[in-house]
Tab-separated table of C-alpha atoms in Angstrom:
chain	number	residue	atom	x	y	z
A	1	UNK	CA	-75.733	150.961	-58.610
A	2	UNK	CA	-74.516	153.198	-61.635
A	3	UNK	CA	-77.319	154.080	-63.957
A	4	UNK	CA	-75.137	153.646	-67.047
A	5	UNK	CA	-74.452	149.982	-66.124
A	6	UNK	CA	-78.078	149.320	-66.076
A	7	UNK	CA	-78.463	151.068	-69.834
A	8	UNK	CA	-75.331	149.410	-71.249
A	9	UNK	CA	-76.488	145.714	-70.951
A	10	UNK	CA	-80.487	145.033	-69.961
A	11	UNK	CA	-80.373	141.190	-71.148
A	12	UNK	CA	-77.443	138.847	-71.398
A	13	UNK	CA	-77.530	135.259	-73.897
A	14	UNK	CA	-76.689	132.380	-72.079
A	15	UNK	CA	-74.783	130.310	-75.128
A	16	UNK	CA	-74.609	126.880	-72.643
A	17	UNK	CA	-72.536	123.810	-73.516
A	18	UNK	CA	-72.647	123.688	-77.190
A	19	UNK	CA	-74.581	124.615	-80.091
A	20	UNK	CA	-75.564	121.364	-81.541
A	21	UNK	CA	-79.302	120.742	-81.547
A	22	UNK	CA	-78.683	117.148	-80.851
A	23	UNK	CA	-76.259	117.161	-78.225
A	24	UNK	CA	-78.377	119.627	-76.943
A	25	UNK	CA	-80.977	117.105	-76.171
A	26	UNK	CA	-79.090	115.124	-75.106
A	27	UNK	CA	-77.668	117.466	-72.514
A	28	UNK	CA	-81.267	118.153	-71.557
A	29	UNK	CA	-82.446	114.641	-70.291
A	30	UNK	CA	-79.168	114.275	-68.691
A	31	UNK	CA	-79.742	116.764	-66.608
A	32	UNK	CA	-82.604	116.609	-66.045
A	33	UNK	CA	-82.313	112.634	-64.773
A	34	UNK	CA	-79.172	114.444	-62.384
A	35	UNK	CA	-81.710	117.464	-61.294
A	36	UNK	CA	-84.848	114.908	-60.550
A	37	UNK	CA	-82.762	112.473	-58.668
A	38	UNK	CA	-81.082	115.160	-56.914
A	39	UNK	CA	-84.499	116.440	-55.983
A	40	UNK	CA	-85.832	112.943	-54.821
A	41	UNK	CA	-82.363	111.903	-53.041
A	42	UNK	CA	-82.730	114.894	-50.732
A	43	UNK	CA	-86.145	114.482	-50.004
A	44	UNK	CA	-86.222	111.767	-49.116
A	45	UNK	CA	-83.241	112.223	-46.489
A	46	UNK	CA	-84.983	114.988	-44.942
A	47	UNK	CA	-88.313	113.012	-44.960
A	48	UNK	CA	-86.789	110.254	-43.465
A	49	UNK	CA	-84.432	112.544	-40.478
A	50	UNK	CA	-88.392	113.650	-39.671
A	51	UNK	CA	-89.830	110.692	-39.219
A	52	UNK	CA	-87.086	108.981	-37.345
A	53	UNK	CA	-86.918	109.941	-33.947
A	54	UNK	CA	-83.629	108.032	-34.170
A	55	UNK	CA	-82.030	110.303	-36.140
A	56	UNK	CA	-83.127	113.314	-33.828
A	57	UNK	CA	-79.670	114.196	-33.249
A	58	UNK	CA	-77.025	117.327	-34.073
A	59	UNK	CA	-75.601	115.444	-36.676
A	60	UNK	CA	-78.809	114.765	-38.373
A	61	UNK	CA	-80.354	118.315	-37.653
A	62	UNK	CA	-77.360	119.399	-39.857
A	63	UNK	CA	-77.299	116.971	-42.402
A	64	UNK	CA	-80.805	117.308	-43.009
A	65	UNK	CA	-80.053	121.352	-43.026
A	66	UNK	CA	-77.270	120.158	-45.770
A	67	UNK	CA	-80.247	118.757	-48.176
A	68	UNK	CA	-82.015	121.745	-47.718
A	69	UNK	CA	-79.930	123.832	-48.618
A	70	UNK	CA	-79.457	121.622	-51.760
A	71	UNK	CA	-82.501	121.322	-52.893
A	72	UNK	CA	-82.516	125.600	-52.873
A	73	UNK	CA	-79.540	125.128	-54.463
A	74	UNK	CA	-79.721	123.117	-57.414
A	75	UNK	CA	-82.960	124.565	-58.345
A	76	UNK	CA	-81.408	128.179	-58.597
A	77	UNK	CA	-78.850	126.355	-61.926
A	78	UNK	CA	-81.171	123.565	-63.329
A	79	UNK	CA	-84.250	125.022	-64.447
A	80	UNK	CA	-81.758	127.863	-66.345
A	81	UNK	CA	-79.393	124.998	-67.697
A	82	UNK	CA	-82.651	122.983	-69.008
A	83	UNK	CA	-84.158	125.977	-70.866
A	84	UNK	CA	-80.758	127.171	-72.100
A	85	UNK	CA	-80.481	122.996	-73.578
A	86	UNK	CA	-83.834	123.125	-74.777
A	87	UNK	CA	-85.116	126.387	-75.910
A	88	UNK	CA	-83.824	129.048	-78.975
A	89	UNK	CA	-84.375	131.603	-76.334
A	90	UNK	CA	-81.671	131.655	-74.504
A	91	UNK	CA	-81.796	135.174	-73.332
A	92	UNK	CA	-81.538	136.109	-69.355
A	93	UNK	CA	-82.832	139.688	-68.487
A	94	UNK	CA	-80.110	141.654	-66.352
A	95	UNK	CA	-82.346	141.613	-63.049
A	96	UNK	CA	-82.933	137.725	-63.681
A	97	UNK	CA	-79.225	137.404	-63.709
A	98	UNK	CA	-78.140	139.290	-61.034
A	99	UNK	CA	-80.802	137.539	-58.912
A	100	UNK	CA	-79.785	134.121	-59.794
A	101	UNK	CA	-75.739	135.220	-59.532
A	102	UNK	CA	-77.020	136.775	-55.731
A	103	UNK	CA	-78.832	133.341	-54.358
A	104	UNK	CA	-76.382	131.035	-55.971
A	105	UNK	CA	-73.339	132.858	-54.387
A	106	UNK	CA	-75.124	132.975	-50.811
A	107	UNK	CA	-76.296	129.637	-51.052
A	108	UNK	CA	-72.656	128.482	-51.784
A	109	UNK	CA	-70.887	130.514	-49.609
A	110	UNK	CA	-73.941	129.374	-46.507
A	111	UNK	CA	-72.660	125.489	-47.851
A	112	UNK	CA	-69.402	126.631	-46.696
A	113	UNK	CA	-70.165	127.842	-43.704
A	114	UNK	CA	-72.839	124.844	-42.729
A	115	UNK	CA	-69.951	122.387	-43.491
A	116	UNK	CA	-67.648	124.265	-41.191
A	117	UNK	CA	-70.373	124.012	-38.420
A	118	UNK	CA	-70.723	120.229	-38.998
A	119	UNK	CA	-67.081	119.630	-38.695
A	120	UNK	CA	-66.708	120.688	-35.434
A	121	UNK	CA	-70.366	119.005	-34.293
A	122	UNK	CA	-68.144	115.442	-35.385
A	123	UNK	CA	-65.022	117.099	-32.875
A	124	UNK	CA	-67.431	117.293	-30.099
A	125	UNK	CA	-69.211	113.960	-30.735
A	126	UNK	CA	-65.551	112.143	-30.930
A	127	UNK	CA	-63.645	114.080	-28.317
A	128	UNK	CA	-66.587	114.180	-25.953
A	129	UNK	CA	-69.103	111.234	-26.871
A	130	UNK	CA	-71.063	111.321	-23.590
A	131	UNK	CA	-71.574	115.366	-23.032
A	132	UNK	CA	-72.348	115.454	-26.664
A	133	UNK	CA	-75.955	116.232	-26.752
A	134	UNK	CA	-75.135	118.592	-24.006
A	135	UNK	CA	-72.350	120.450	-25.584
A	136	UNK	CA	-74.264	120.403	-29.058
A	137	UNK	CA	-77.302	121.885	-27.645
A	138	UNK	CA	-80.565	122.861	-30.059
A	139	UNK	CA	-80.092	126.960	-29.570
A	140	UNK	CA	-76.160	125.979	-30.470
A	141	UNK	CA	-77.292	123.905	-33.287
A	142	UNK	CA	-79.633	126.336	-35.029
A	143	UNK	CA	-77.393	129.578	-33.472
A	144	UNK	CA	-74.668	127.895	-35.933
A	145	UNK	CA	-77.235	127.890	-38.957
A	146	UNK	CA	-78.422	131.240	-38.476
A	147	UNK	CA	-74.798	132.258	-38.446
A	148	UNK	CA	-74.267	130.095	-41.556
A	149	UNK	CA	-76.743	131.666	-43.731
A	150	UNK	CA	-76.330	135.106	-42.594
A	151	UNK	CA	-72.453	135.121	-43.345
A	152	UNK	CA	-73.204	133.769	-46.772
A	153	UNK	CA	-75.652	135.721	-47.681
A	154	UNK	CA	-74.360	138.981	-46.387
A	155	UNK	CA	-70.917	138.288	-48.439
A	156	UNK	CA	-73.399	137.431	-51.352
A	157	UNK	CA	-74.390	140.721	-51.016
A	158	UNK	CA	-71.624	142.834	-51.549
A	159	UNK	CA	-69.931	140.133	-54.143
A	160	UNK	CA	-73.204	140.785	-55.960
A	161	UNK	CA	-73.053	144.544	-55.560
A	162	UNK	CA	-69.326	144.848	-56.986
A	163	UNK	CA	-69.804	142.819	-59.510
A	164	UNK	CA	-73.401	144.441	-61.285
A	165	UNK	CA	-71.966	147.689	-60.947
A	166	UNK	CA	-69.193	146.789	-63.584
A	167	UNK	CA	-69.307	148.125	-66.956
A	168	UNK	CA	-70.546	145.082	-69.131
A	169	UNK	CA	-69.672	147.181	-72.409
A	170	UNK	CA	-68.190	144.440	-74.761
A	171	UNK	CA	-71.231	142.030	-75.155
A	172	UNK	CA	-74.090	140.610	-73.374
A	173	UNK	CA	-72.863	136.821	-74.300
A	174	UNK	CA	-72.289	134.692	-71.246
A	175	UNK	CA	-69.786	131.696	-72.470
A	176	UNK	CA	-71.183	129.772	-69.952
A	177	UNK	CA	-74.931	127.999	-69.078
A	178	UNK	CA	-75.773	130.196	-65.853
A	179	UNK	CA	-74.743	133.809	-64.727
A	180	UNK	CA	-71.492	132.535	-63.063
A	181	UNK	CA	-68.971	135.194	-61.941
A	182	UNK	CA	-66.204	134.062	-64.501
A	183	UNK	CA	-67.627	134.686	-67.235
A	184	UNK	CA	-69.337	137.929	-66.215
A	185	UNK	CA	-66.040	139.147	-65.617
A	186	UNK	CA	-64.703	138.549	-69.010
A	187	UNK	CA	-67.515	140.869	-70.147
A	188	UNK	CA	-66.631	143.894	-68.071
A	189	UNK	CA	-63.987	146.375	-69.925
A	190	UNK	CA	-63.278	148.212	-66.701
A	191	UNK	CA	-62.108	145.158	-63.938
A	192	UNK	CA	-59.696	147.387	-61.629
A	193	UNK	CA	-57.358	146.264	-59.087
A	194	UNK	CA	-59.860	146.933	-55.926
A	195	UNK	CA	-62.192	144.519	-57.371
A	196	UNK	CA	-59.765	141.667	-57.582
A	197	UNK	CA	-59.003	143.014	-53.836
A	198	UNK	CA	-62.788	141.982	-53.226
A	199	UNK	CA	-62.740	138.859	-54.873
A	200	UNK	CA	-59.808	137.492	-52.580
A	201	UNK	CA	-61.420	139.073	-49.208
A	202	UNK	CA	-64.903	136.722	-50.413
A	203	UNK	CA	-62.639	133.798	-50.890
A	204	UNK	CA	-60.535	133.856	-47.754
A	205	UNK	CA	-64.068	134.988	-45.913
A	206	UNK	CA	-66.418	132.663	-47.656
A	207	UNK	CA	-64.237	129.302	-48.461
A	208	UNK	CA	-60.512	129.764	-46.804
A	209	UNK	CA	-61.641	130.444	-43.725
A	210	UNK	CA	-64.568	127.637	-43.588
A	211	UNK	CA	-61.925	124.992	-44.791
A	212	UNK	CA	-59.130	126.375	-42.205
A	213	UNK	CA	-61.832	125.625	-39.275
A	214	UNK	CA	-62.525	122.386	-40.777
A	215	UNK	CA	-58.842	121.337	-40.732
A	216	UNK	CA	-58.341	122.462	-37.396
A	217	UNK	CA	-61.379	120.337	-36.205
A	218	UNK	CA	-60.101	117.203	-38.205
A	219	UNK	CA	-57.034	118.066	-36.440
A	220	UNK	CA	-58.925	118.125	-32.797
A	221	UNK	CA	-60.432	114.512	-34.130
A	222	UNK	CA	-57.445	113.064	-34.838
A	223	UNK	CA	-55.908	114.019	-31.699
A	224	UNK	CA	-58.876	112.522	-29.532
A	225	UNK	CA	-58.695	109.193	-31.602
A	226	UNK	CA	-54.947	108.465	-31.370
A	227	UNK	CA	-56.504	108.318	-27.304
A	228	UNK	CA	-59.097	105.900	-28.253
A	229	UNK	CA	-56.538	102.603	-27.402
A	230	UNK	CA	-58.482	99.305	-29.871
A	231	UNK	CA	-58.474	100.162	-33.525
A	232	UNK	CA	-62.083	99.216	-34.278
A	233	UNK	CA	-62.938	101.931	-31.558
A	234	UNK	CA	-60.816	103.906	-33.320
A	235	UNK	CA	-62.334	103.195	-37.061
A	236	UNK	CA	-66.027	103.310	-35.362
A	237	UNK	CA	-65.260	107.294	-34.118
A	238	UNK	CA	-64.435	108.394	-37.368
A	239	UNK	CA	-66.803	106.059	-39.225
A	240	UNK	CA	-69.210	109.166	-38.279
A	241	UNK	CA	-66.447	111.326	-40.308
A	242	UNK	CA	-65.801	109.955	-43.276
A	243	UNK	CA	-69.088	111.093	-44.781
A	244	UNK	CA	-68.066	114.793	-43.576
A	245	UNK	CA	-64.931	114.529	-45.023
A	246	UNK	CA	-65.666	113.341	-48.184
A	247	UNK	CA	-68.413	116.359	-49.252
A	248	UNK	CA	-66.362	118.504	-47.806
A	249	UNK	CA	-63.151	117.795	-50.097
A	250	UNK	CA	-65.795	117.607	-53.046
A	251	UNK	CA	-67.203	120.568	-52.562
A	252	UNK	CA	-64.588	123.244	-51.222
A	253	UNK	CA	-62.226	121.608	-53.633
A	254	UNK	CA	-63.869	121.911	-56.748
A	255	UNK	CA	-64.657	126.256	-55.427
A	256	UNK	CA	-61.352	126.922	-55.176
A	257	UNK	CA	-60.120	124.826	-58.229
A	258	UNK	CA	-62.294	127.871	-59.851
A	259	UNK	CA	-62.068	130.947	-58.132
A	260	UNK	CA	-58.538	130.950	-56.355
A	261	UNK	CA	-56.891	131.647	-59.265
A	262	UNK	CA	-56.500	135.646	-60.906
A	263	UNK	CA	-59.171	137.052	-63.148
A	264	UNK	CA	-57.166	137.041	-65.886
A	265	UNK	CA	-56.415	133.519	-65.798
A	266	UNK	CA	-60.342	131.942	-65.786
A	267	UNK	CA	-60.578	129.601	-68.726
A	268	UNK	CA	-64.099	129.574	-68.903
A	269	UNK	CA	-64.562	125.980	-71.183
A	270	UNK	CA	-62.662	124.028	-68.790
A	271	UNK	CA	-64.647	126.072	-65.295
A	272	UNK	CA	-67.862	125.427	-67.117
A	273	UNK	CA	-66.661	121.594	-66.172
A	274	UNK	CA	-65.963	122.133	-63.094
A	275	UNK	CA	-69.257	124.533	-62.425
A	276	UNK	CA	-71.345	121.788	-63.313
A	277	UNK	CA	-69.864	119.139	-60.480
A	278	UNK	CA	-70.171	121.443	-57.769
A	279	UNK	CA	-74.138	122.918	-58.803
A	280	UNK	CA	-75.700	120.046	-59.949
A	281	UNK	CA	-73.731	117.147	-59.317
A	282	UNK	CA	-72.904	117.296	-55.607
A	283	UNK	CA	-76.408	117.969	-54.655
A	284	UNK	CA	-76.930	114.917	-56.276
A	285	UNK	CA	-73.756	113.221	-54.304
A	286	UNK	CA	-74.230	114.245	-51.259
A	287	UNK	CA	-77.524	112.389	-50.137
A	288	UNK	CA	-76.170	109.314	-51.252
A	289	UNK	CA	-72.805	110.315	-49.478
A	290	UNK	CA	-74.468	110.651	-46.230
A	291	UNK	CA	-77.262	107.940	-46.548
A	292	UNK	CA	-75.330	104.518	-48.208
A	293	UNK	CA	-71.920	105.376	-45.598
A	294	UNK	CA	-74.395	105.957	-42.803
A	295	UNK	CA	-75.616	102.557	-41.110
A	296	UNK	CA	-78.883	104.749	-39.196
A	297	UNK	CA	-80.346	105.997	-42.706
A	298	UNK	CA	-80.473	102.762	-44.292
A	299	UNK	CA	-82.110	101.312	-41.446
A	300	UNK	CA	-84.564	104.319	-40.980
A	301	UNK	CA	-84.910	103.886	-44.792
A	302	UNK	CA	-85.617	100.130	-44.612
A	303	UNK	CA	-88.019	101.028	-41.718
A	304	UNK	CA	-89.633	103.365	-43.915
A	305	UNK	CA	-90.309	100.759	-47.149
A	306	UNK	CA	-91.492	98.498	-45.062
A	307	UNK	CA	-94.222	100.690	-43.910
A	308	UNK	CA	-95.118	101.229	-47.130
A	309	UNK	CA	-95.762	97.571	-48.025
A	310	UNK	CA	-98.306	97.446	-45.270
A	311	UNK	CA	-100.370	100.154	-46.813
């Protein structure tokens, strides 16, 4: 990176939601309540996917996956959002920034990719129920989540790279409560055409292309059901679906809400919205998503409290 851009700007102030000391507060147990749950609500869906040799299947290696890579996730926004509602400090240094702008892009654009992988895992299990374990073998499985993370984190990379080396020469204020790419933008004097030319390649890479596979594969599962002849065999296939489809249109939708439009056209009050649904309130969503629509969880779950009364 230049060696200007690092003299220019060395800390950036993170002015959050508002200034009011008591709304501030009250900002700050909210979230925190929303980043605790969160924490405990994907726990304890990856605690109970190990214990549960029922739920020793593809879908469940990747849902579990799914909370881990939540619980990464939120924890890279809500410890910054709590000290930015809390404390008077609300400084970030550059490197701090930059790291947390690097994980929380790869961790979002890996999302994108993991969701991609589980939407075809539900096309094999519905088009071909009885080779599914076969066709959705472990090295496929965790070949898809290598791939996941690697194509997230390597786009993270050079979204990370173009954006840091921009000329923040205006003012180190960041209308926003983490290091979000809006917002940095709005600082930079010197945004040219080939970085706008980036930004579209990292959203047709990272969340068009992830959301064109998962049509295609809703496609494929529509397809194979309109074969399946009795309605409730029908409703049962996609049963396994509907969770799938629900985080995915949550999640992808909110993304490109944001960062499909031009530079030039981020509002950054109403985005700051929108950031906070899809980095701390989704993590919180989608454990409850997959566990209360998901008739093996709540049994492995009731399995799991009863256990605990016996000790």
């Amino acid at each position: 990176m230049d060696e200007k851009n690092y003299t220019t700007v060395k800390e950036f102030i993170l002015l959050g939601f508002t200034t009011d000391p008591c709304l501030q507060r009250v900002l700050f147990y909210i979230f925190l309540i929303i980043y605790i749950s969160s924490l405990l609500g994907n726990i304890t869906l990856i605690s109970l996917i190990c214990a549960d040799s029922r739920l020793h299947t593809p879908m469940y290696f990747f849902i579990g996956n799914l909370s881990y890579l939540d619980l990464w996730y939120a924890s890279v926004y809500a410890p910054q959002i709590l000290m930015t509602c809390i404390s008077d400090d609300k400084r970030i240094s550059f490197a701090g920034c930059l790291a947390q702008f690097f994980f929380s892009a790869g961790l979002a654009y890996s999302e994108c990719y993991l969701l991609a992988a589980m939407a075809y895992d539900r096309y094999v299990a519905v088009s071909n129920p009885l080779l599914y374990s076969q066709a959705m073998s472990p090295n496929l499985c965790v070949s898809l989540l290598a791939a996941s993370y690697f194509s997230g984190f390597v786009n993270s990379t050079i979204i990370t790279s173009e954006t840091f080396t921009l000329s923040f020469c205006r003012n180190n204020i960041i209308d926003d409560f983490f290091c979000d790419l809006p917002p940095l933008v709005k600082l930079a004097c010197d945004v040219k055409e080939s970085y706008q030319s980036v930004l579209y390649f990292i959203l047709a890479s990272n969340v068009i292309t992830p959301a064109v596979l998962i049509l295609a594969s809703y496609f494929f599962i529509i397809a194979a059901l309109l074969k399946i002849r009795s309605t409730q065999g029908r409703l049962k296939a996609f049963s396994t679906s509907g969770s799938h489809l629900t985080a995915v249109t949550l999640y992808c939708g909110s993304i490109l809400f944001i960062y499909s439009r031009p530079s030039t056209s981020y509002a950054l009050e109403r985005d700051k919205v929108v950031s906070v649904f899809y980095t701390v309130v989704i993590p919180l969503l989608n454990p409850l998503i997959y566990s209360l629509r998901n008739k093996d969880v709540k049994d492995a779950l009731r399995k799991m409290l009863d256990r605990a009364k016996f000790l």
